[in-house]
Coordinates of C-alpha atoms in Angstrom, one line a residue:
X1010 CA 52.2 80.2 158.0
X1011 CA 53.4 80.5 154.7
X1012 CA 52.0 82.2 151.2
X1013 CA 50.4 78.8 150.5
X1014 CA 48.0 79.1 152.8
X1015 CA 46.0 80.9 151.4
X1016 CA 43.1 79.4 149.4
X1017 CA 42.6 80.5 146.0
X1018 CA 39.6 82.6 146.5
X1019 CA 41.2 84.1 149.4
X1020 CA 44.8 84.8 147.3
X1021 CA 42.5 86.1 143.9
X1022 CA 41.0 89.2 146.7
X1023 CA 44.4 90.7 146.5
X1024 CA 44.5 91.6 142.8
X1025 CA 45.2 88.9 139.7
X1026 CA 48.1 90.4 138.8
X1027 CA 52.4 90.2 139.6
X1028 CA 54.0 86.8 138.6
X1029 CA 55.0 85.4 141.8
X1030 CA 51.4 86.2 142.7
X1031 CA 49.6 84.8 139.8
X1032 CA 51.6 81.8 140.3
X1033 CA 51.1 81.1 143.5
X1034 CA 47.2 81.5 142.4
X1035 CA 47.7 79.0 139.8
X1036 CA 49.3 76.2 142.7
X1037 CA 46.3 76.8 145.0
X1038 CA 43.8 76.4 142.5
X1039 CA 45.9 72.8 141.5
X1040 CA 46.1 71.9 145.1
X1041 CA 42.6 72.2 145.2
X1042 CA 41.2 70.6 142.5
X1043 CA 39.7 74.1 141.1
X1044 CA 37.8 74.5 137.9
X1045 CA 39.3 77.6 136.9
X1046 CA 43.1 76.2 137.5
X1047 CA 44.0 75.8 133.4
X1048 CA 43.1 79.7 133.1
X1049 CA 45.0 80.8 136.0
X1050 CA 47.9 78.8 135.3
X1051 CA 47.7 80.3 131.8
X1052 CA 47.9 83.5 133.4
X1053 CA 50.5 82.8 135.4
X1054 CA 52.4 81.7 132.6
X1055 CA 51.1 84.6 130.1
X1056 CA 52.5 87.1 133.1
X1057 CA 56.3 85.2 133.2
X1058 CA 56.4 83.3 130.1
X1059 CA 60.4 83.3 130.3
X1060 CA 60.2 81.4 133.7
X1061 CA 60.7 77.4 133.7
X1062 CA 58.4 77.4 137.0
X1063 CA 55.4 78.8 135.6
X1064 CA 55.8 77.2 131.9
X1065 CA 56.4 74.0 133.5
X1066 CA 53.1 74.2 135.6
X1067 CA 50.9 75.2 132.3
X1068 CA 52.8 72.4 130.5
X1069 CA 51.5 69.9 133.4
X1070 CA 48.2 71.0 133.4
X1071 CA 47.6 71.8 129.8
X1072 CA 49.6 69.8 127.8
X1073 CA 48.2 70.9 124.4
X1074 CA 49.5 74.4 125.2
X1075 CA 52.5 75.9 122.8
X1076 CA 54.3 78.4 125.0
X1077 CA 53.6 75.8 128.4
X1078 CA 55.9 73.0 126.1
X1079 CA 57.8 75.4 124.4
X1080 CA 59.5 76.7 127.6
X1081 CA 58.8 73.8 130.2
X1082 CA 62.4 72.3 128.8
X1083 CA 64.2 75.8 130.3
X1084 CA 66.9 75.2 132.8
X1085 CA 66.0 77.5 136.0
X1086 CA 69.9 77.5 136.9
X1087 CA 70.9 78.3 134.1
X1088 CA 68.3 81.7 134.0
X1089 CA 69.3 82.3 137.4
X1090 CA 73.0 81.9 136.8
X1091 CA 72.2 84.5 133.9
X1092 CA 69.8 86.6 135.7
X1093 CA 72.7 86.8 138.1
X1094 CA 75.6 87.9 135.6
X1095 CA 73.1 90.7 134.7
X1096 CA 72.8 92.3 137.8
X1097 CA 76.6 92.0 138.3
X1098 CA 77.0 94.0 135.0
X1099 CA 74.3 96.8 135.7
X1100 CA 76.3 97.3 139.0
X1101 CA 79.3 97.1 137.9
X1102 CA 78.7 98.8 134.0
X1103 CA 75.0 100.7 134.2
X1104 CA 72.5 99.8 131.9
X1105 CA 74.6 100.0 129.0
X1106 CA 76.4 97.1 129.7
X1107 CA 73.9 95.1 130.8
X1108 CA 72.5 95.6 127.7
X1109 CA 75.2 94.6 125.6
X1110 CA 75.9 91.7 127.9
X1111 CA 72.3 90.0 126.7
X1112 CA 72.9 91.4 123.2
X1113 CA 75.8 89.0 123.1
X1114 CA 73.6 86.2 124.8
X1115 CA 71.1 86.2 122.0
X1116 CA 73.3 86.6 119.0
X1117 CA 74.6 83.4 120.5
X1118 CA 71.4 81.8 121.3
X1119 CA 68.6 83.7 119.7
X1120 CA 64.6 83.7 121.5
X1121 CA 66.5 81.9 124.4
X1122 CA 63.7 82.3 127.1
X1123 CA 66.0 83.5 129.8
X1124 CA 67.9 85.8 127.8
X1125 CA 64.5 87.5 127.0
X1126 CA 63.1 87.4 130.3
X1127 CA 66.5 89.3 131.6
X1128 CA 66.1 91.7 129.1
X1129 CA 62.6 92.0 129.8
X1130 CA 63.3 92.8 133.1
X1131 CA 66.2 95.5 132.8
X1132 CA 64.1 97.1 129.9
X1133 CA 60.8 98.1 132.7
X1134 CA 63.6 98.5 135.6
X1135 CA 65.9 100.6 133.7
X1136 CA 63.5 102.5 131.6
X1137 CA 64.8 100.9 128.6
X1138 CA 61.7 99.6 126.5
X1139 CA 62.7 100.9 122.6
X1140 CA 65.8 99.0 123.3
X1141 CA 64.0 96.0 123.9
X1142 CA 61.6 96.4 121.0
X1143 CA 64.5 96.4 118.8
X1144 CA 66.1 93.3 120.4
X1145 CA 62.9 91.3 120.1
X1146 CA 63.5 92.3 116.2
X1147 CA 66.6 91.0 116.2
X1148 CA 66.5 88.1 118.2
X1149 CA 62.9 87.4 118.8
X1150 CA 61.8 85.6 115.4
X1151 CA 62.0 82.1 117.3
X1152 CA 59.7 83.0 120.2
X1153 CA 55.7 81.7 120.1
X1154 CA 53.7 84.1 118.3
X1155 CA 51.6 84.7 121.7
X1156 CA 54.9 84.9 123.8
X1157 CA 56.7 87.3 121.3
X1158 CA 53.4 89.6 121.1
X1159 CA 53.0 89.7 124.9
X1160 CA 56.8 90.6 125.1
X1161 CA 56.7 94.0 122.3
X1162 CA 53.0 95.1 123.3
X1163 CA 54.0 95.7 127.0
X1164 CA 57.3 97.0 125.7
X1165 CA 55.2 99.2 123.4
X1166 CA 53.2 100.7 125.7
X1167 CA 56.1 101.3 127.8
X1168 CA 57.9 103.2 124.8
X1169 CA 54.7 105.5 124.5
X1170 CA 53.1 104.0 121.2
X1171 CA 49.9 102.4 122.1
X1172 CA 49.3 102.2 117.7
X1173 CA 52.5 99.8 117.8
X1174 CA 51.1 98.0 120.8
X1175 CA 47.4 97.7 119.7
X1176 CA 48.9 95.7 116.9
X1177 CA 51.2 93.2 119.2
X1178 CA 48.6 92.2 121.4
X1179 CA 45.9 91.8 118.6
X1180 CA 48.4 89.1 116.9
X1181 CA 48.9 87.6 120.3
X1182 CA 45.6 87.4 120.8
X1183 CA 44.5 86.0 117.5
X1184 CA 47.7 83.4 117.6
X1185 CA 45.3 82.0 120.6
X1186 CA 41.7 82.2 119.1
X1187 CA 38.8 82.3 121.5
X1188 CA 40.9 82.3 125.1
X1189 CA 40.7 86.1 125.2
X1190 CA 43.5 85.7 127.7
X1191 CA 42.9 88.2 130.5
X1192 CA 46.3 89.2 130.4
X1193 CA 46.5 90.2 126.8
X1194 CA 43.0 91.7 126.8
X1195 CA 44.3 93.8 130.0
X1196 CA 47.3 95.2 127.7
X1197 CA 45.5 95.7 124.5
X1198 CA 42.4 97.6 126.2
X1199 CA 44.9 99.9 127.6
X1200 CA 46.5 100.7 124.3
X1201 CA 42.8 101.1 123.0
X1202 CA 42.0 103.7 125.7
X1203 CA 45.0 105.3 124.9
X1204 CA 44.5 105.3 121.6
X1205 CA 40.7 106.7 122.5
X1206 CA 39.0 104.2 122.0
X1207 CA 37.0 103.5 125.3
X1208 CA 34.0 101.7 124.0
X1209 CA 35.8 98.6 122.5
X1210 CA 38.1 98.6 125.2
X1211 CA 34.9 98.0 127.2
X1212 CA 33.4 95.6 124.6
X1213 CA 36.5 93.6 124.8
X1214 CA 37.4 93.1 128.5
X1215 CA 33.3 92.5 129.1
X1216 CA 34.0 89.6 126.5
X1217 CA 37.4 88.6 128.8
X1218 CA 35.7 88.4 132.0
X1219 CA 32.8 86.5 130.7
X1220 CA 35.3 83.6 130.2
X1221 CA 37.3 84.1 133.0
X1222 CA 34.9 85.8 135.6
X1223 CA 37.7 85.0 138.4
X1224 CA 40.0 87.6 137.3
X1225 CA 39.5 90.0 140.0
X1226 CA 41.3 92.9 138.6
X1227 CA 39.8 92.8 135.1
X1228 CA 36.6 92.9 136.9
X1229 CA 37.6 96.6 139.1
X1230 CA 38.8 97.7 135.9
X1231 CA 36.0 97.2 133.8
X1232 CA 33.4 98.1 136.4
X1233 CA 35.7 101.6 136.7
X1234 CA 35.5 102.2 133.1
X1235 CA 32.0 101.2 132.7
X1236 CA 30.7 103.7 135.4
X1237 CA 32.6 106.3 134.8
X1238 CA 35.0 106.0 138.0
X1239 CA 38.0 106.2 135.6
X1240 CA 37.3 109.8 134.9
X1241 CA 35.5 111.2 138.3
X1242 CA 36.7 113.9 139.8
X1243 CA 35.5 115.9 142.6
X1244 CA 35.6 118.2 144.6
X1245 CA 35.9 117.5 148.8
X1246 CA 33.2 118.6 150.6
X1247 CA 35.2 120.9 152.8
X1248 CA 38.4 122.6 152.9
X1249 CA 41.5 120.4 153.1
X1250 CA 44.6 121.6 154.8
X1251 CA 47.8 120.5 152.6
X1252 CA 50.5 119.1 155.4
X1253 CA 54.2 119.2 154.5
X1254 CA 57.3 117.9 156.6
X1255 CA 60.9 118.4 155.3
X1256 CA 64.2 118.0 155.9
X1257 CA 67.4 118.9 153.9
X1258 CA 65.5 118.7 150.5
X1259 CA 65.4 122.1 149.4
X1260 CA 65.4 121.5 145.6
X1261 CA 63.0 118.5 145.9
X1262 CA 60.8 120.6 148.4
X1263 CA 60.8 123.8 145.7
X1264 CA 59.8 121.2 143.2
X1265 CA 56.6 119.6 145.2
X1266 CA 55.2 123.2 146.3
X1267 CA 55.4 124.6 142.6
X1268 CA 53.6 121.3 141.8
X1269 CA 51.3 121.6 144.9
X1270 CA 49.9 125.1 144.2
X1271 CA 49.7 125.2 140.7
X1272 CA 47.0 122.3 141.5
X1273 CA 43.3 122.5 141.8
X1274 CA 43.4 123.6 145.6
X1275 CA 39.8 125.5 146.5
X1276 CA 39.9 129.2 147.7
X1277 CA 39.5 127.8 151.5
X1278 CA 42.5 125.0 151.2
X1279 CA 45.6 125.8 152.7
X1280 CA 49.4 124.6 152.6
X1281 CA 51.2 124.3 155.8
X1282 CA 55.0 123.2 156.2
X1283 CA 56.8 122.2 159.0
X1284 CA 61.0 122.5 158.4
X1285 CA 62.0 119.5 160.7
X1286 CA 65.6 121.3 161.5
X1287 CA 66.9 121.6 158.1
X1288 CA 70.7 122.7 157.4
X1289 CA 70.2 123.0 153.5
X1290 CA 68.5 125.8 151.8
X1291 CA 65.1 124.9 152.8
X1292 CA 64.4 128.0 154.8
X1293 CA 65.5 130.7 152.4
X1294 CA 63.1 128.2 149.7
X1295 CA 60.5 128.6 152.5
X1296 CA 60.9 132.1 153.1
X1297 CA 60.8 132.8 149.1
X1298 CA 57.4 130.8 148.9
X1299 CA 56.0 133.0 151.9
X1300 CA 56.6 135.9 150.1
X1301 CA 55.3 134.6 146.9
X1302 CA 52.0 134.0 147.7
X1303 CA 51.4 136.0 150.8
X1304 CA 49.4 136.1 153.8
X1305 CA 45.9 136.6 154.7
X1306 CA 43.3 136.2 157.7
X1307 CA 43.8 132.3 157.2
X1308 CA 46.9 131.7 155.6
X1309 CA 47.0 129.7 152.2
X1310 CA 50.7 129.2 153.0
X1311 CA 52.4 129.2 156.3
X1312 CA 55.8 128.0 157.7
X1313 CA 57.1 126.3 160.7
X1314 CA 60.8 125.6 162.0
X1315 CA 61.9 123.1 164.5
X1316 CA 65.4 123.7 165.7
X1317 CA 66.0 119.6 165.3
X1318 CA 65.0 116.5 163.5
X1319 CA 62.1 115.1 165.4
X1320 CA 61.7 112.4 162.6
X1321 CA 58.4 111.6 160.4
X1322 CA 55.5 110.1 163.1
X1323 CA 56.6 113.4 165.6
X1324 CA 56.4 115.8 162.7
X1325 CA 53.1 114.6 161.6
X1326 CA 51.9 114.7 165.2
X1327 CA 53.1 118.2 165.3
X1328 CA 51.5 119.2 162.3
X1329 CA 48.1 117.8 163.8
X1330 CA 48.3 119.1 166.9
X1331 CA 48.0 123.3 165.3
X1332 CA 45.3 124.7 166.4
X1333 CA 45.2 126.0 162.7
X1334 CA 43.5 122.8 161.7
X1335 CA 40.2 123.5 163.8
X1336 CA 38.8 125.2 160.4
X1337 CA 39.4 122.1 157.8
X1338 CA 37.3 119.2 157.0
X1339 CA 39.9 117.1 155.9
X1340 CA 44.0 117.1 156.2
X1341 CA 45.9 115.6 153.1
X1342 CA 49.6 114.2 154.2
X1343 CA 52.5 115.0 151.2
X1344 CA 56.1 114.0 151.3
X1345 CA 57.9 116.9 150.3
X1346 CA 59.4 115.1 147.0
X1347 CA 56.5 114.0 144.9
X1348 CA 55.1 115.7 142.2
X1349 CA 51.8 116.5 142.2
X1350 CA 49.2 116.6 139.2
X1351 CA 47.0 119.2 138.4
X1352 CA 43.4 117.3 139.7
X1353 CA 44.8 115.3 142.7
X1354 CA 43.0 116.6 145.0
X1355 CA 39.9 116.1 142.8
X1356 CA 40.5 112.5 142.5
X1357 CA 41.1 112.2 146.1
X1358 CA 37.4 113.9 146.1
X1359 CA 36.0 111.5 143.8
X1360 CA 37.4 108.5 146.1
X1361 CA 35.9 110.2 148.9
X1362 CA 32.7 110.5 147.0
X1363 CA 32.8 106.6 146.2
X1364 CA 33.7 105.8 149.6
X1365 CA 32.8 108.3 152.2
X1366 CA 32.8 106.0 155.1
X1367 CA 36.6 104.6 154.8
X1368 CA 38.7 106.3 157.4
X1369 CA 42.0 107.3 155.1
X1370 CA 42.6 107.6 151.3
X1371 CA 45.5 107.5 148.7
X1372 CA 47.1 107.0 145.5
X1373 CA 49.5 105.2 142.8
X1374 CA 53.0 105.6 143.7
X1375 CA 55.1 105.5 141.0
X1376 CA 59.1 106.1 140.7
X1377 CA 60.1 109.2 139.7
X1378 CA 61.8 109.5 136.3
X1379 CA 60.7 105.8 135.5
X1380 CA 56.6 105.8 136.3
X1381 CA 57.0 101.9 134.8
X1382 CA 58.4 101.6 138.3
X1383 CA 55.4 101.2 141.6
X1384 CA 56.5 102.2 144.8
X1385 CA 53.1 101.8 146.3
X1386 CA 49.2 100.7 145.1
X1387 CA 46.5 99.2 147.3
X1388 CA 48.2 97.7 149.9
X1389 CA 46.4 94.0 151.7
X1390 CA 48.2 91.7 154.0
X1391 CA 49.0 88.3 153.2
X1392 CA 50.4 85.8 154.8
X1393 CA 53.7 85.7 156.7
X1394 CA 56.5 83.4 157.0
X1395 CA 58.3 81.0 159.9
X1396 CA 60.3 84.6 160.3
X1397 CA 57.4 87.2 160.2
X1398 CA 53.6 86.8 161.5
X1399 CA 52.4 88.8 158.1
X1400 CA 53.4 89.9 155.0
X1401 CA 52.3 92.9 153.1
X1402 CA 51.4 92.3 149.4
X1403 CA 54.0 93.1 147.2
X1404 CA 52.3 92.6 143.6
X1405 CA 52.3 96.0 142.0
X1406 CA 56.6 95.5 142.1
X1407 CA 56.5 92.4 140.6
X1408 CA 56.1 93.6 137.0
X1409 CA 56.0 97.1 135.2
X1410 CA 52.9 99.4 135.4
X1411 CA 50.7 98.9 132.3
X1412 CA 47.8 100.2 134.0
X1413 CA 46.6 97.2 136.1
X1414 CA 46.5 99.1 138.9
X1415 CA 44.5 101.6 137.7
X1416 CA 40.9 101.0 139.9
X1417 CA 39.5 102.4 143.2
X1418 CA 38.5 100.3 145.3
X1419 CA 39.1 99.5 149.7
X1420 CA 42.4 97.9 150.8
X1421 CA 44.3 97.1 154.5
X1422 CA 46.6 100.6 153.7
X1423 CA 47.7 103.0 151.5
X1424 CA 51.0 105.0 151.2
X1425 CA 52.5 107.8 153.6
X1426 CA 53.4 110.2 151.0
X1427 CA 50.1 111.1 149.8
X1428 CA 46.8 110.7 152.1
X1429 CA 43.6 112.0 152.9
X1430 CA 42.0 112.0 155.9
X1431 CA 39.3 113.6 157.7
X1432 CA 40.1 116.1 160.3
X1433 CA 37.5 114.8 162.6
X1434 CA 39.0 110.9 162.2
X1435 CA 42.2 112.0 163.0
X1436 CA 41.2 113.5 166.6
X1437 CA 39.0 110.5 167.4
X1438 CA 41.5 107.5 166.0
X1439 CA 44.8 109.1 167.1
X1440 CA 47.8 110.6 165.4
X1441 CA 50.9 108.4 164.4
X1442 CA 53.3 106.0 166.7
X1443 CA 56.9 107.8 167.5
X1444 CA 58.0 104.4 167.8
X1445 CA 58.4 104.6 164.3
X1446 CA 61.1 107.2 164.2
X1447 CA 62.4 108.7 162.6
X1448 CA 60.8 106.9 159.3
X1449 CA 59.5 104.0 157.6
X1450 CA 56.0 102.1 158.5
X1451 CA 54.4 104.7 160.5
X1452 CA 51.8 105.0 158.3
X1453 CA 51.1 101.4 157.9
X1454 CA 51.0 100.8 161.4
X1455 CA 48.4 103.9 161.7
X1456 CA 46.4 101.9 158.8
X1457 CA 46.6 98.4 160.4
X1458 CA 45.2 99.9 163.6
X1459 CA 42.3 101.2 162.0
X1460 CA 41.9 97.5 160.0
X1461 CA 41.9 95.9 163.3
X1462 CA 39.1 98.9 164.8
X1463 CA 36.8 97.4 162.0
X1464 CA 38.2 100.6 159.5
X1465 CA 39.2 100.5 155.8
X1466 CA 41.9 102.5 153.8
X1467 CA 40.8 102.9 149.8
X1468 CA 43.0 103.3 147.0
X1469 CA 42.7 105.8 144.2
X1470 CA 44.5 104.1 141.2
X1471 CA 43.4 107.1 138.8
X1472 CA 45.6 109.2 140.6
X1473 CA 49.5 108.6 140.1
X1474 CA 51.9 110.5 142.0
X1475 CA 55.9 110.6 141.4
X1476 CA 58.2 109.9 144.2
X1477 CA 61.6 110.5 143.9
X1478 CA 62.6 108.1 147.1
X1479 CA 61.8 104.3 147.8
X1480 CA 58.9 103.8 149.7
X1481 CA 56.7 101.1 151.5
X1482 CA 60.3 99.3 153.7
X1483 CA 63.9 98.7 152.8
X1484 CA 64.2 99.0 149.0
X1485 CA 66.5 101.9 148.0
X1486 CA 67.8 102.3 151.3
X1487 CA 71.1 101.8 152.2
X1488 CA 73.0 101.5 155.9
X1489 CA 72.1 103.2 158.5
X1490 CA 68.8 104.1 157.1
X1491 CA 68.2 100.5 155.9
X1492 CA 68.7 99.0 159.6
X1493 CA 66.3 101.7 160.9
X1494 CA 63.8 100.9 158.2
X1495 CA 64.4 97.1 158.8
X1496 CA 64.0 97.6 163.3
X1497 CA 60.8 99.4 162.3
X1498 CA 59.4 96.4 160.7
X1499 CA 60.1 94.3 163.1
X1500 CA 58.3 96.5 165.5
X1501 CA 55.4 96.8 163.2
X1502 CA 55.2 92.8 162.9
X1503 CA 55.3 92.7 167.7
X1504 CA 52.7 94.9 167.4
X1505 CA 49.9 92.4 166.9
X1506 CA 49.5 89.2 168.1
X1507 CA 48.2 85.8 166.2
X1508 CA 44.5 86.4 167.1
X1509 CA 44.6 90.1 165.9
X1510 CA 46.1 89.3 162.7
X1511 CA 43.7 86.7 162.3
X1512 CA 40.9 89.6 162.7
X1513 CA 42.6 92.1 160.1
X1514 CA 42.5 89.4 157.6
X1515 CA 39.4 88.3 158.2
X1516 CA 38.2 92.0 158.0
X1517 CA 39.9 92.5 155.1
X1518 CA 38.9 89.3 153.0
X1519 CA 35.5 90.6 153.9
X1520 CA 35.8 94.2 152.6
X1521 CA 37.2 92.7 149.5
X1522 CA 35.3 90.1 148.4
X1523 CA 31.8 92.7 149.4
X1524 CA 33.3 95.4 147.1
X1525 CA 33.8 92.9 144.5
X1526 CA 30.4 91.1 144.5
X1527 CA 28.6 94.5 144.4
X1528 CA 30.7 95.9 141.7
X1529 CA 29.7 92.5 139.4
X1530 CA 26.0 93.3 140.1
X1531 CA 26.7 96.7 138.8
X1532 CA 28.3 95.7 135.4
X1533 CA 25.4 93.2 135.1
X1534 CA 23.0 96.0 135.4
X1535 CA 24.6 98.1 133.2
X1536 CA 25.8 95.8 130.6
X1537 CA 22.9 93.5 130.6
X1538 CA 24.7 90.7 131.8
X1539 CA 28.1 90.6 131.7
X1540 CA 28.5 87.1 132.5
X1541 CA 26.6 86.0 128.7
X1542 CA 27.4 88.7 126.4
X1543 CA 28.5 87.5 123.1
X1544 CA 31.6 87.6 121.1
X1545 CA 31.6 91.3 120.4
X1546 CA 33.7 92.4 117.6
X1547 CA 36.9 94.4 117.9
X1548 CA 39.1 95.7 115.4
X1549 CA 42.8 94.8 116.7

């Protein structure tokens, strides 16, 4: 089985966003004849206007479109052999001279569409975007209107000047009259809620969707900002025990607790953390906390040492297995090097609220230092390959966060490093698999049992967390941690067999596709009809 086989309706469940997946979206819908191919291939091409592959496909199906012809003509060996180069240098020279090595490119060859997708690329990776505003100055004059727009309004909102962006996308938008490209009405609604200016974002992605009603992740956001979802926070209705497991990450650890308790934790929540046989400084940082907040008849914070290592599923089990958690509703999961924000817990409260019957919840992991950088969103398994049954999707790393991900809604699993569950789910479905030691997938294998059980996970994309390691499998990982993390997924895909795959799919697709349809009867309700509004007026 192989990512084609999915259909398009099937492949548009998991989000319309990510290049390789938009692409791939844009194939299915030619393979099968679709009606809503020429927008999707538009998108695909809108998403990775720099790559041959997907300006070629536009160019094929809509031959009257400027940036499909202007870039169909690119030589894809020639942007790997660059895209190649480029790495070499940021390994070899840091960002610096990577930089410079595709500021000589384009003094050479200015708007070349491989240059600017490299620099595109190191400028979200990197953390780099006023660099690449300045280069599109520069260089950039020769690039379509739409393609050059695209290019500084994500760059803008990267940089921190929605203002700056508001005005890219607007003339991108306008170069393409009446399209109202999902892609572009994505970016510039963000810079207009940023800018606080909620109700033409609404007025303007309500007007998006109506043309291109198959863009599934338009449609979560719009419904979220319609109903208010973007904002809701709540409180749990019960206390939540806070469960922390470290090792040898004293400074990081000091970092998450002061982050952790200066939060909006109720007067019944507690923190409890297990040191899984540190050698650093973590128990003199533990011992410091203890005595900072003090001790009462049930302990807001409390400590634990194990003399060894027992690795992450153990410790979790460990955790579970206090008979301290008989008093708490719910149990939330941290890694002890995120930092948390002040209402996480509140928006972990408001997903519950949404969906009170899902058996787990979590967040938006985002790289620390660089939140353009995912680590982890709403998780849903694809298809696999001639080497692995299954796949997990991979979109939200396939292009920099500019709010896309920002929705709640159910999904096949959510990130270890900051989850929500009830107490009284945990003793019924069973704690996490050892097999799994010391790290890496434990948590996804705990998620795709409860998929297979008939359970969901849901996502809380208004809640971003930062995470200062790789997580979600093998990326930033190096050696002997990379080969453990690499046997673990192996394990996780000789856990389930063809026909139980098969069932987590199918339960998935069905959870998806139900959430969606009843969120569009929502925003017809509440906009009268979202599907025939007319042209409302927005001042870009």
């Amino acid at each position: 089985m192989n990512a084609a086989a999915e259909t398009f309706e099937q492949a548009r469940l998991h989000g319309c966003a990510g290049r390789l997946h938009l692409l791939r979206m844009a194939r299915a819908c030619l393979n099968e004849g679709a009606q809503e191919t020429p927008g999707v291939a538009r998108a695909a091409c809108e998403a990775d206007p720099f790559s041959p592959a997907a300006a070629g496909l536009l160019a094929r199906i809509d031959p009257a479109s400027r940036t499909g012809l202007a870039f169909a003509a690119s030589r894809t060996a020639e942007a790997a052999e660059l895209s190649s180069r480029v790495r070499k240098t940021l390994d070899r020279d840091g960002a610096k001279g990577a930089m410079a090595l595709l500021e000589a490119e384009l003094a050479t060859r200015p708007g070349d569409p491989a240059a600017f997708g490299a620099a595109y690329d190191l400028a979200w990776r990197a953390g780099h975007p006023a660099w690449a505003l300045g280069l599109s100055a520069r260089r950039g004059q020769a690039l379509p209107v739409s393609v050059r727009g695209r290019f500084r309004g994500d760059m803008a909102l990267l940089a921190g000047d929605p203002e700056r962006a508001r005005h890219e996308y607007g003339e991108a938008l306008a170069a393409e009259p009446g399209l109202f490209s999902p892609g572009l009405c994505l970016g510039l609604g963000e810079a207009l809620l940023r800018l606080g200016r909620p109700e033409e974002c609404l007025r303007l992605w309500a007007e998006s969707l109506a043309r291109h009603p198959w863009h599934a992740t338009l449609l979560l956001r719009l419904h979220d900002l319609a109903t208010g979802t973007r904002e809701a926070a709540s409180p749990l209705p019960g206390p939540t025990a806070c469960l922390l497991y470290t090792w040898n990450k004293a400074a990081l650890l000091h970092a998450a607790l002061e982050s952790l308790t200066a939060s909006a934790l109720g007067p019944d929540d507690a923190v409890i953390v297990l040191d899984n046989g540190s050698a650093d400084e973590t128990p003199r940082v533990l011992a410091a906390w203890e005595e900072r907040l003090g001790r009462d008849t049930r302990p807001r914070f409390s400590t634990f040492r194990l003399p060894i290592n027992v690795g992450a599923p153990a410790a979790r089990n460990w955790l579970l297995a206090l008979p301290e958690l008989s008093g708490f509703t719910f149990a939330a999961f941290l890694d002890d090097d995120i930092v948390l924000p002040p209402d996480w817990l509140l928006r972990l409260g408001a997903a519950v609220a949404a969906y009170p019957k899902a058996r787990v919840w979590g967040c938006k992991v985002a790289q620390a230092g660089n939140c353009a950088v995912l680590q982890s969103a709403d998780l849903t398994l694809a298809p696999g390959s001639d080497e692995t049954p299954f796949a997990v999707s991979d979109i939200h790393l396939q292009g920099p966060d500019l709010g896309q991900h920002d929705y709640c809604r159910p999904c096949a699993s959510v990130t270890g490093c900051c989850h929500l569950f009830r107490t009284a789910d945990l003793a019924r479905d069973g704690g996490f698999d050892i097999r799994f030691s010391p790290s890496q997938f434990d948590d996804l294998a705990r998620d795709l049992r409860l998929l297979l059980s008939g359970g969901e996970a849901v996502y809380q994309g208004h809640l971003a967390v930062p995470h200062a390691r790789a997580t979600g499998g093998r990326d930033g990982v190096f050696g002997a941690a990379a080969a453990n993390a690499r046997g673990n997924e192996i394990k996780l895909h000789g856990l389930f067999g063809p026909d139980e795959i098969a069932r987590m799919r199918a339960q998935q697709y069905g959870f998806l596709a139900e959430d969606l349809t009843r969120k569009r009867e929502r925003l017809r309700e509440l906009l009268d009809g979202a599907a025939g509004l007319e042209p409302w007026a927005v001042d870009w």
